[in-house]
Every structure is written in structure tokens, then in C-alpha cells.
PDB file of N, CA and C in Angstrom:
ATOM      1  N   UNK A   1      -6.027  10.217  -7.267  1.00  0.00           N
ATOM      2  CA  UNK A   1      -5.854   8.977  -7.990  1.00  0.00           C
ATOM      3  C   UNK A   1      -5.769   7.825  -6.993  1.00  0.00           C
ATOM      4  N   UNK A   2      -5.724   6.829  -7.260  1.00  0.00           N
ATOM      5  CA  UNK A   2      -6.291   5.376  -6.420  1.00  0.00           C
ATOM      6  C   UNK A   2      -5.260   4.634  -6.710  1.00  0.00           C
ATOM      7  N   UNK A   3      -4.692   4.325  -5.873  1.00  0.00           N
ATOM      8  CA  UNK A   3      -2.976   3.526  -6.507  1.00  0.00           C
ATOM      9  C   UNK A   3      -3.123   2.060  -4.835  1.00  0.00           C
ATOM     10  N   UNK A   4      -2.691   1.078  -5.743  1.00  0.00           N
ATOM     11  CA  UNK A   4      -2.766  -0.270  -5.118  1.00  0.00           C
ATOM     12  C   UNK A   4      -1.295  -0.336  -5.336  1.00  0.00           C
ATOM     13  N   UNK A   5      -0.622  -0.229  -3.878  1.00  0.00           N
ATOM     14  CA  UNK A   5      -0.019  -0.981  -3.708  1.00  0.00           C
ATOM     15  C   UNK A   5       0.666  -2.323  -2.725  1.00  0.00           C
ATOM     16  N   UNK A   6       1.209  -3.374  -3.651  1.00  0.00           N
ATOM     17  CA  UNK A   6       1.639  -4.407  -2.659  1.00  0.00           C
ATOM     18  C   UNK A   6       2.861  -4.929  -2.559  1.00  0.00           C
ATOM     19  N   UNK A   7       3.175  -5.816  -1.469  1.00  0.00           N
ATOM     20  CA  UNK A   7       4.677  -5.948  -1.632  1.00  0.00           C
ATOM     21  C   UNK A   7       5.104  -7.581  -0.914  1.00  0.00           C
ATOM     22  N   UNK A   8       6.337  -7.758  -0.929  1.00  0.00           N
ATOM     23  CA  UNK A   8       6.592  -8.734  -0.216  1.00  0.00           C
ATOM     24  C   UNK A   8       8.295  -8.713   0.197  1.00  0.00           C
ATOM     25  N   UNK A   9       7.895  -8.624   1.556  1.00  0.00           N
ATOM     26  CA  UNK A   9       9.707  -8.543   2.083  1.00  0.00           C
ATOM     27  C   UNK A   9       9.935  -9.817   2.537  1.00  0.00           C
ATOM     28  N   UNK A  10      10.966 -10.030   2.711  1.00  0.00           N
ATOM     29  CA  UNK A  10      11.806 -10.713   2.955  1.00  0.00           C
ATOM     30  C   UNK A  10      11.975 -11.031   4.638  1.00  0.00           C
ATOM     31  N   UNK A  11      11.363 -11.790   5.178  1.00  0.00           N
ATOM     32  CA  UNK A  11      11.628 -11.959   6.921  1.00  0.00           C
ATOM     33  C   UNK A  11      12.295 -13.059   7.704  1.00  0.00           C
ATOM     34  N   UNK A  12      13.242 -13.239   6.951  1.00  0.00           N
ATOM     35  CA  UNK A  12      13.988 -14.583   7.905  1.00  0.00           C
ATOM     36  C   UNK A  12      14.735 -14.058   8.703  1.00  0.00           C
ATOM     37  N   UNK A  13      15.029 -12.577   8.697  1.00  0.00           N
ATOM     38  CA  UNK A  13      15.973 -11.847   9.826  1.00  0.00           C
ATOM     39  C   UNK A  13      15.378 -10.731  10.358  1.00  0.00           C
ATOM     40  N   UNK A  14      15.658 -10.464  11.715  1.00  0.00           N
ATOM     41  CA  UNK A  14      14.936  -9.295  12.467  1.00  0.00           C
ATOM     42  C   UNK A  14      14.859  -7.901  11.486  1.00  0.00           C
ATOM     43  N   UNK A  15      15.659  -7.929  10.621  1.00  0.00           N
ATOM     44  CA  UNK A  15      16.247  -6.736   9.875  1.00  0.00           C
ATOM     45  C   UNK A  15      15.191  -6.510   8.703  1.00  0.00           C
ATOM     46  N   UNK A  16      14.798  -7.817   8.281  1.00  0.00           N
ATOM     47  CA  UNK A  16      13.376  -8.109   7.713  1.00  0.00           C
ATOM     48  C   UNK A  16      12.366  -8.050   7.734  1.00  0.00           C
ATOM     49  N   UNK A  17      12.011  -8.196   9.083  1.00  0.00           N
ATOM     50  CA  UNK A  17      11.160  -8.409   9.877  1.00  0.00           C
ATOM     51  C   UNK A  17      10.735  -6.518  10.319  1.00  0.00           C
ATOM     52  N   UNK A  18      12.038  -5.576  10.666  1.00  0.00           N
ATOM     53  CA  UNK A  18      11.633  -4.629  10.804  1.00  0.00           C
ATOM     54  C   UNK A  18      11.754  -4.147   9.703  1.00  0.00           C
ATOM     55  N   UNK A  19      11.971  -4.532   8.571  1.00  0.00           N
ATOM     56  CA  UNK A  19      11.294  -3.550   6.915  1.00  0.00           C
ATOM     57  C   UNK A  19       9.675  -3.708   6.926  1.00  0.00           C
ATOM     58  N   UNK A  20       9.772  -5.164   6.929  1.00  0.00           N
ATOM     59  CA  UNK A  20       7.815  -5.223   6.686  1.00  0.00           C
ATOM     60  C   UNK A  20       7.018  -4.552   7.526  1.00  0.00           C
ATOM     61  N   UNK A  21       7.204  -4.157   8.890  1.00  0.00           N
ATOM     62  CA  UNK A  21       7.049  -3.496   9.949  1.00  0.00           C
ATOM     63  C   UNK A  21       6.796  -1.673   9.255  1.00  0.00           C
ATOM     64  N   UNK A  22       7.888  -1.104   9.125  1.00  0.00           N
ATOM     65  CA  UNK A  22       8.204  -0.311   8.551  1.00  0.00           C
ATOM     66  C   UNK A  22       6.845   0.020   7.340  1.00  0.00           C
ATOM     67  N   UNK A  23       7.593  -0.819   6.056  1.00  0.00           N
ATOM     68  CA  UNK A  23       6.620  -0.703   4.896  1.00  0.00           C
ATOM     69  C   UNK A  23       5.121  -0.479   5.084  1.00  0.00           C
ATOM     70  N   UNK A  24       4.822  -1.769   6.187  1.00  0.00           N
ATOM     71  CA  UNK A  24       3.303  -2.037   6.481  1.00  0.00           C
ATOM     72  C   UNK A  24       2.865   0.085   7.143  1.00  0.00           C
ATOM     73  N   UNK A  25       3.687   0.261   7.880  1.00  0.00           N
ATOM     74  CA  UNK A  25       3.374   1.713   8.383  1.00  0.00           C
ATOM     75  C   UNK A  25       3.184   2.609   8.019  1.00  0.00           C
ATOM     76  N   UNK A  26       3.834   2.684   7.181  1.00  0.00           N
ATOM     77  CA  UNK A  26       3.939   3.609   5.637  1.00  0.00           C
ATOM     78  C   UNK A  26       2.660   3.826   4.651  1.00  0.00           C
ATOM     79  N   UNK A  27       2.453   2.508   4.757  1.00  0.00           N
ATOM     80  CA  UNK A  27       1.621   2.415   3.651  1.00  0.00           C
ATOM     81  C   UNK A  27      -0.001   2.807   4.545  1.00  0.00           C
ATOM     82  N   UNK A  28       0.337   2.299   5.465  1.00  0.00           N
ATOM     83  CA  UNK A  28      -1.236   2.809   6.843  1.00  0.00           C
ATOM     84  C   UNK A  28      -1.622   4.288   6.718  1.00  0.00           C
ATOM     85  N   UNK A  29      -0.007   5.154   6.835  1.00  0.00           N
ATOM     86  CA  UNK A  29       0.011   6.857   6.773  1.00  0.00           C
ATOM     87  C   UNK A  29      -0.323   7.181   5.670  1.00  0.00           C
ATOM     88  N   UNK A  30      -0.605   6.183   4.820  1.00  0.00           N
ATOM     89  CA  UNK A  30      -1.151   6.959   3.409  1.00  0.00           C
ATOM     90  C   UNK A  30      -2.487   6.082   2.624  1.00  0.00           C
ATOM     91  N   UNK A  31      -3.068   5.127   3.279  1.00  0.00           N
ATOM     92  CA  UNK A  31      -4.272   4.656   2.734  1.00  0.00           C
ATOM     93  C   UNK A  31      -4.941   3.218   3.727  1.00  0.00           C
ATOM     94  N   UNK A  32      -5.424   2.174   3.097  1.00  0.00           N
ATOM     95  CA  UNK A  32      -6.258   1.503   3.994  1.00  0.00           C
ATOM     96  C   UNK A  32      -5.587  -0.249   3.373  1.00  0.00           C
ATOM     97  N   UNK A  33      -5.546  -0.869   4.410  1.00  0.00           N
ATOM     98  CA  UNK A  33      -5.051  -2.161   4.606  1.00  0.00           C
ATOM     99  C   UNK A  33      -6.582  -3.128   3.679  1.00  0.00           C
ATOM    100  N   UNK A  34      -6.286  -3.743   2.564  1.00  0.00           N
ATOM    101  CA  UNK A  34      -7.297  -4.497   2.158  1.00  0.00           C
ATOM    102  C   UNK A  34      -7.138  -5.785   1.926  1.00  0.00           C
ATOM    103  N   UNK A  35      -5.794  -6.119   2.264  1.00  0.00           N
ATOM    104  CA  UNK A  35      -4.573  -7.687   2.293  1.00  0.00           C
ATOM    105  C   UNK A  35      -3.677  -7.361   3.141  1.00  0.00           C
ATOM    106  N   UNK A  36      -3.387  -8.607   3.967  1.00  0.00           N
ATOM    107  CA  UNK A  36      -2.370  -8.397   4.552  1.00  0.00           C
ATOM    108  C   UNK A  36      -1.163  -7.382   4.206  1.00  0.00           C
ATOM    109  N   UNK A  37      -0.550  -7.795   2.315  1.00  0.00           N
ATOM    110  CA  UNK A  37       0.115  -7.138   2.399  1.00  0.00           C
ATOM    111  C   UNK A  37      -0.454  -6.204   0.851  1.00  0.00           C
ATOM    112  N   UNK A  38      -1.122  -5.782   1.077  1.00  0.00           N
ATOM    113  CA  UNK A  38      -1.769  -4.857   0.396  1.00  0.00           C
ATOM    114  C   UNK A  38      -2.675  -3.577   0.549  1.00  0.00           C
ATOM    115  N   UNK A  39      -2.219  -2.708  -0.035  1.00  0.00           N
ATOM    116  CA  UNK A  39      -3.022  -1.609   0.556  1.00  0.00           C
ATOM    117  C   UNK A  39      -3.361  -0.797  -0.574  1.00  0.00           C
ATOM    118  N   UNK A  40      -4.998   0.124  -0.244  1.00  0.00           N
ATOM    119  CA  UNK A  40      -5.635   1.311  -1.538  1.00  0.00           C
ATOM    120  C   UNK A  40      -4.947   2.522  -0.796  1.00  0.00           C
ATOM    121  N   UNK A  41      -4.747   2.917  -2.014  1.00  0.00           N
ATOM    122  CA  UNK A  41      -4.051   4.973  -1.085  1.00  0.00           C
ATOM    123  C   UNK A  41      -4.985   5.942  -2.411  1.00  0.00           C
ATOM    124  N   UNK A  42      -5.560   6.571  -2.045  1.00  0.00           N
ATOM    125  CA  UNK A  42      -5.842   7.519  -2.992  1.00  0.00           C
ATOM    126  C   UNK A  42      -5.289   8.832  -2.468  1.00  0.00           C
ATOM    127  N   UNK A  43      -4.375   9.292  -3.587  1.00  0.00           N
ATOM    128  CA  UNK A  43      -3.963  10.218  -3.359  1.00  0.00           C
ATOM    129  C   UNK A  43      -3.360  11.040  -4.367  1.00  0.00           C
ATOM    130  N   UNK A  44      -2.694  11.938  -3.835  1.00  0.00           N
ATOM    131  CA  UNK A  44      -2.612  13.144  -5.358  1.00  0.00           C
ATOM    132  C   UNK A  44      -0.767  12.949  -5.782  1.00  0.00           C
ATOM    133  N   UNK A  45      -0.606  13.678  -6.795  1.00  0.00           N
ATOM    134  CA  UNK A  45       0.801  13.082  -7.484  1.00  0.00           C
ATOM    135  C   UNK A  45       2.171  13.515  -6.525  1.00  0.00           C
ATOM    136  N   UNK A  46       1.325  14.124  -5.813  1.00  0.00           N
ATOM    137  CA  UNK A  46       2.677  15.135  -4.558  1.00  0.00           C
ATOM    138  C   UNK A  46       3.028  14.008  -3.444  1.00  0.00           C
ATOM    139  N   UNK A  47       1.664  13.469  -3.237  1.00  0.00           N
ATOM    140  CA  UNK A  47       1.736  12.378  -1.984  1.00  0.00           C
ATOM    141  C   UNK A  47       2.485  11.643  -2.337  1.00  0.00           C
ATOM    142  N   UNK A  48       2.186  10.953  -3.848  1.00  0.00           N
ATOM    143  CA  UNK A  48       2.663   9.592  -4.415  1.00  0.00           C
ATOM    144  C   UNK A  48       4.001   9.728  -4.529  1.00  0.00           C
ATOM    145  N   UNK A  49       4.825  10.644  -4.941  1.00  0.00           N
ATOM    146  CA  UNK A  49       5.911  11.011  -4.963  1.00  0.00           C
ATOM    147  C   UNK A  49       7.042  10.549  -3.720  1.00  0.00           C
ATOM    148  N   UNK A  50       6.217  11.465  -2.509  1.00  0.00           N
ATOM    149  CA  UNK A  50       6.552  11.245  -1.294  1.00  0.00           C
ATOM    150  C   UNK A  50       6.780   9.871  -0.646  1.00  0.00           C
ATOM    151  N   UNK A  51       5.478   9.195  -1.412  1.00  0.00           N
ATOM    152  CA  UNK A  51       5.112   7.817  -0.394  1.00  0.00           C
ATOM    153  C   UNK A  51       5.577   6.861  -0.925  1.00  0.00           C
ATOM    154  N   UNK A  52       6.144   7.088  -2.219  1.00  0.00           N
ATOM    155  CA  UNK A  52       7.329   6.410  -3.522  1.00  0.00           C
ATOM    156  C   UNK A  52       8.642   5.859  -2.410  1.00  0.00           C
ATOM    157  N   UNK A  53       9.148   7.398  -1.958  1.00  0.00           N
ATOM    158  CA  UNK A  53      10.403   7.727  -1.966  1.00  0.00           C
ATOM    159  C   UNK A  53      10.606   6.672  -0.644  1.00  0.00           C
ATOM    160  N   UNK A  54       9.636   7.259   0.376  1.00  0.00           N
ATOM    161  CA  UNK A  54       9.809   6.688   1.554  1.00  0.00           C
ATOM    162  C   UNK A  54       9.925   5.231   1.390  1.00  0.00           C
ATOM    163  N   UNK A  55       9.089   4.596   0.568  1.00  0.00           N
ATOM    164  CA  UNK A  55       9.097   2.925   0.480  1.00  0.00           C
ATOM    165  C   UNK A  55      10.396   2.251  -0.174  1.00  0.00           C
ATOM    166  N   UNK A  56      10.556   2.819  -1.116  1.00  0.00           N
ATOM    167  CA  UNK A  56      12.193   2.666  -2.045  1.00  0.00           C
ATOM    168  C   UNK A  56      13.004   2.478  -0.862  1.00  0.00           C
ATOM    169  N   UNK A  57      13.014   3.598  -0.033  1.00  0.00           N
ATOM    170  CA  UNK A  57      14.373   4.231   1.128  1.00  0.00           C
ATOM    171  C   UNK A  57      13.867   2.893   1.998  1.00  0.00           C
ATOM    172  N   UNK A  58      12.906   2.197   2.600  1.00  0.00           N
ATOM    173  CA  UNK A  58      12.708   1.259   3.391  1.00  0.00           C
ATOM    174  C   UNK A  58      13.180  -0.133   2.575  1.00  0.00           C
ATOM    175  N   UNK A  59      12.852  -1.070   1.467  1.00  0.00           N
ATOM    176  CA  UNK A  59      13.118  -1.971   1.175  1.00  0.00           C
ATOM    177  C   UNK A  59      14.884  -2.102   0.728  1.00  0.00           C
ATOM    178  N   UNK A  60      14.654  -3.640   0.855  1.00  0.00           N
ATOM    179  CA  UNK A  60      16.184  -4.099   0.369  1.00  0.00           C
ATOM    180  C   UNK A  60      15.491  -4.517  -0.939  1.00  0.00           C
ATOM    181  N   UNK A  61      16.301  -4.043  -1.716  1.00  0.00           N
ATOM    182  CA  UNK A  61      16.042  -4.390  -3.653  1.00  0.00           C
ATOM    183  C   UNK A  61      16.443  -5.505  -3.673  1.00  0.00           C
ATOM    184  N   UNK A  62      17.129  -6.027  -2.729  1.00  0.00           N
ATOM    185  CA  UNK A  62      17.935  -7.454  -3.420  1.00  0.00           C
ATOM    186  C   UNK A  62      17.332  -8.476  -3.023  1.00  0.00           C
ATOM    187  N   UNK A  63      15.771  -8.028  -2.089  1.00  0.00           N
ATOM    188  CA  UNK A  63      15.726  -9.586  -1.202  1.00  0.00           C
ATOM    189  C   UNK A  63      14.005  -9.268  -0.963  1.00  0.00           C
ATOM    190  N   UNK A  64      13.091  -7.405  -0.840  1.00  0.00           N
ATOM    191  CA  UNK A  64      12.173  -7.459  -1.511  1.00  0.00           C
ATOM    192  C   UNK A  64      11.664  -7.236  -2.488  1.00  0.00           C
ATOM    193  N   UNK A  65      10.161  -6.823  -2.557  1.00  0.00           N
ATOM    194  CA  UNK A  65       9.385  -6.432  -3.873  1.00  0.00           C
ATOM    195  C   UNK A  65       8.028  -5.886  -3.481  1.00  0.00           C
ATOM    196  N   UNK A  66       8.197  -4.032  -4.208  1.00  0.00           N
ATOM    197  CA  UNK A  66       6.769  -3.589  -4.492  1.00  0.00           C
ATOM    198  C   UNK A  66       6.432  -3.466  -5.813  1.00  0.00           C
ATOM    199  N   UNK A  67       5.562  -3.522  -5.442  1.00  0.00           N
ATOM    200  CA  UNK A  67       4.296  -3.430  -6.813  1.00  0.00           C
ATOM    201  C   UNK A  67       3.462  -2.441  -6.312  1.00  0.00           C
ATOM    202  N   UNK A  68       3.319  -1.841  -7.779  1.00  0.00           N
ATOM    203  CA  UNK A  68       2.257  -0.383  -8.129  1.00  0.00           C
ATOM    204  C   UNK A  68       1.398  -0.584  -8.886  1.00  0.00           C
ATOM    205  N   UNK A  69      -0.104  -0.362  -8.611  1.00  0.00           N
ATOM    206  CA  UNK A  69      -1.262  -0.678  -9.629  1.00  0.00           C
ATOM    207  C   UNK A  69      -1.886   0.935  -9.868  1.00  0.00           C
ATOM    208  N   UNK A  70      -1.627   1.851 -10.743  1.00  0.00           N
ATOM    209  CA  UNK A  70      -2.561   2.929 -10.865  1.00  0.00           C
ATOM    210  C   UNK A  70      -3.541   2.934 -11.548  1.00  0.00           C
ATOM    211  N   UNK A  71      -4.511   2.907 -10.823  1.00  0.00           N
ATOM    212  CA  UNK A  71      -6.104   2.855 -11.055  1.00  0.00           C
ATOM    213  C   UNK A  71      -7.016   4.138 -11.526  1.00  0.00           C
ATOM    214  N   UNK A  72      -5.977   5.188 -11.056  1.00  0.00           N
ATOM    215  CA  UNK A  72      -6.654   6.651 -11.541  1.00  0.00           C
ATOM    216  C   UNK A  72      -8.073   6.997 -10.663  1.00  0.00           C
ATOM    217  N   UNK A  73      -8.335   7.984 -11.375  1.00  0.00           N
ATOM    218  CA  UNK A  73      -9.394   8.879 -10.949  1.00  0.00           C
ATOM    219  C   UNK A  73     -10.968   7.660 -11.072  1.00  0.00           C
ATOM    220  N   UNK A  74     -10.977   6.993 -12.166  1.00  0.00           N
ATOM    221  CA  UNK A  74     -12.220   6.165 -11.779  1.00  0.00           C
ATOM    222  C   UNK A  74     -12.061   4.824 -11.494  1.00  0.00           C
ATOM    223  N   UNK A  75     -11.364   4.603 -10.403  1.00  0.00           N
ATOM    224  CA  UNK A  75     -11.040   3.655  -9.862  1.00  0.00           C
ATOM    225  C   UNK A  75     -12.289   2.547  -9.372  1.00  0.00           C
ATOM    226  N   UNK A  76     -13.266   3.555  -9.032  1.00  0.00           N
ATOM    227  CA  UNK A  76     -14.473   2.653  -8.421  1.00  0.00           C
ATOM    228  C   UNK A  76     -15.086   1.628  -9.728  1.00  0.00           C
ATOM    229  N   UNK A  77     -14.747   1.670 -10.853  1.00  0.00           N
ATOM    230  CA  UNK A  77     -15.486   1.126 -11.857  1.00  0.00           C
ATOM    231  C   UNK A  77     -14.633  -0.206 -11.926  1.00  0.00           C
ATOM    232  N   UNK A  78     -13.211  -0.501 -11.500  1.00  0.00           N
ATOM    233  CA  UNK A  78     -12.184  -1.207 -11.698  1.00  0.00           C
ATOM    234  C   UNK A  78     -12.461  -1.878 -10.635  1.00  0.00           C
ATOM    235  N   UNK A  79     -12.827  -1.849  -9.690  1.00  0.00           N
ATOM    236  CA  UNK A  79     -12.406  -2.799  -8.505  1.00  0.00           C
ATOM    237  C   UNK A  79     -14.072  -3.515  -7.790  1.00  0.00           C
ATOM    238  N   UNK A  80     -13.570  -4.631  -7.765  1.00  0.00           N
ATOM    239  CA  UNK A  80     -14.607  -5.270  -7.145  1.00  0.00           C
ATOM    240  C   UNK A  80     -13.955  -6.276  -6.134  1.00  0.00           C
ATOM    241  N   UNK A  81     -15.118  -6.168  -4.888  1.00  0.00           N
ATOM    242  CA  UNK A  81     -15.047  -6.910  -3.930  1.00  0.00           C
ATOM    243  C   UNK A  81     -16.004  -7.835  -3.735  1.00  0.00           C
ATOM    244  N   UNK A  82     -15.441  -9.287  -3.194  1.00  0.00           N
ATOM    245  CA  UNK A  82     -16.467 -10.405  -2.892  1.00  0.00           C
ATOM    246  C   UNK A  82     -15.544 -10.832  -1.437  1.00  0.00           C
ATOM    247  N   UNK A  83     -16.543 -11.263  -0.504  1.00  0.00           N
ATOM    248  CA  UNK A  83     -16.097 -11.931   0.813  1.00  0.00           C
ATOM    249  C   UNK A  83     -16.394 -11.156   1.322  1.00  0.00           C
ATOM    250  N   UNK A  84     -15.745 -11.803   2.736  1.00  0.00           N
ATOM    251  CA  UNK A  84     -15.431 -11.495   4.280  1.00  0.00           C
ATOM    252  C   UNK A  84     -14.364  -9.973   3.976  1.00  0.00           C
ATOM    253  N   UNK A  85     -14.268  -9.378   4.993  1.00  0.00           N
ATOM    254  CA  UNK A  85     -13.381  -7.796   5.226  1.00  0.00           C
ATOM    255  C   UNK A  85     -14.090  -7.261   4.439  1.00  0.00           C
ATOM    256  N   UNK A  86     -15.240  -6.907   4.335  1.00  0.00           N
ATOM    257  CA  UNK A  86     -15.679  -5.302   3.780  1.00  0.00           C
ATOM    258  C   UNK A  86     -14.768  -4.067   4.038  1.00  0.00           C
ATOM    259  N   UNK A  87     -14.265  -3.552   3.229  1.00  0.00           N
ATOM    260  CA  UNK A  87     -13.765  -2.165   3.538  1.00  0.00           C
ATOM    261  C   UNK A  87     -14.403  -0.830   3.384  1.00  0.00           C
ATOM    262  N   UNK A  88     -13.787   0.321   3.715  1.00  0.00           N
ATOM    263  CA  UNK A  88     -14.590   1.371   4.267  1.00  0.00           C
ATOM    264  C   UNK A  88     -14.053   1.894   2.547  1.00  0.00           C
ATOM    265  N   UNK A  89     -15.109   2.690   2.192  1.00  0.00           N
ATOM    266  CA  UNK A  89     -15.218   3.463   0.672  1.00  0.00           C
ATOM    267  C   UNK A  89     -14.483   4.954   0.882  1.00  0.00           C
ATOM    268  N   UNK A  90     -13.300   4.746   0.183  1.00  0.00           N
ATOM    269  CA  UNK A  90     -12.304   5.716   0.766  1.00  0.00           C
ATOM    270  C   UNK A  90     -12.687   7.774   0.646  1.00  0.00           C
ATOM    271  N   UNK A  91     -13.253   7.613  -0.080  1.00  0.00           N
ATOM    272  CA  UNK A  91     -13.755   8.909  -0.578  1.00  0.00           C
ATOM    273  C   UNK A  91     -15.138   9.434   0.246  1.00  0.00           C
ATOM    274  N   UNK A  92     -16.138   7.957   0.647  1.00  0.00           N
ATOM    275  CA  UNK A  92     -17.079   8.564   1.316  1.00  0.00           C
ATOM    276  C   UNK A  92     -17.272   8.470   2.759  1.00  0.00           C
ATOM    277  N   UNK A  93     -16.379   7.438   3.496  1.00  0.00           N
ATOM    278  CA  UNK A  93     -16.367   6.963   5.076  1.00  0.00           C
ATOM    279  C   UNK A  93     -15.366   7.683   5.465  1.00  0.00           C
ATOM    280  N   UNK A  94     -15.300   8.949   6.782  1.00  0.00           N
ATOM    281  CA  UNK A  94     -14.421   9.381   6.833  1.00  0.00           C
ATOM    282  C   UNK A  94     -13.162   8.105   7.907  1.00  0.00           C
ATOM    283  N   UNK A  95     -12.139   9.111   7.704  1.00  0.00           N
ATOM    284  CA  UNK A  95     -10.588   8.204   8.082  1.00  0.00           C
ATOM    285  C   UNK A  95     -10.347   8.656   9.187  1.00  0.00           C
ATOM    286  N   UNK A  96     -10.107   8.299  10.169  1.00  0.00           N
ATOM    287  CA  UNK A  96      -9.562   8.722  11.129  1.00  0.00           C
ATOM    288  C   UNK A  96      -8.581   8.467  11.893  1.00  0.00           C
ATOM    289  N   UNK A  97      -7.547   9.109  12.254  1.00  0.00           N
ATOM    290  CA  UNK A  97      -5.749   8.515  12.012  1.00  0.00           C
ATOM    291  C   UNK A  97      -5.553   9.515  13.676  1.00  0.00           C
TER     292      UNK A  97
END
């Protein structure tokens, strides 16, 4: 499944500063940067689970915010791109980490 997610922390303090740090990393180990602070993960309900937990356990609730878009299995019909940053087509360009 194809899950968008994005977020926005909070950085007026180093402590902030190393959540978005954090989050941004997280979200790298599990899919591809397509906004600054946005990222595609396709992945299966075991990952999502996982990659849930870890992001929850990183943010402050009181000061950021994620957002979850599930796009599912035919995700390619949903999403369109215009501009500059072409990204790599997650299913057919391989990844290399």
C-alpha cells in the first residue's frame, strides 16, 4: 500500500530541531523524500505499524503534527506530478539504501 506521509515539527529549540532530524530519518528508512517535509512509503500493514509507532515515539503531540494519506494498492491512478524534482517510480526504479 502507498501511504503519504507529512508533518510539521516544531524548531525553535535544539530539541526540535533534533525531532525533525529524527522524523525526517525515519521516514527515509521507509520510503522516498517528495517535499521537504513529505514523504511516499509503500509498504505492507506490518511496516506501517512499525513506522506508525516509531514516529508517534519521536514527536511532541503538543507542539507537532503528522499526517497520513492512504492511497492503497492503486495509488498510481491518484497521484500526479507537475514540475521540477521528478521522482524515482517506487515499484519500478530500484532503491538503494
Amino acid at each position: 500500500m502507498m501511504v503519504l506521509i507529512s508533518y510539521d515539527v516544531q524548531t525553535s529549540t535544539p530539541k526540535g530541531r533534533k525531532r525533525l532530524r529524527q522524523v525526517a530519518k525515519t521516514c527515509l528508512n521507509s520510503g522516498q523524500r517528495v517535499q521537504y517535509s513529505v514523504f511516499e512509503c509503500i509498504i505492507d500493514p506490518a511496516q506501517w505499524a512499525v513506522l506508525k509507532s516509531k514516529l508517534v515515539e519521536i514527536i511532541d503531540k503538543e507542539k507537532d503534527s503528522l499526517r497520513f494519506y492512504f492511497l492503497g494498492a492503486n495509488w498510481q491512478r491518484r497521484v500526479e506530478h507537475i514540475g521540477a524534482k521528478e521522482v524515482a517510480d517506487l515499484e519500478k526504479d530500484a532503491l538503494i539504501i
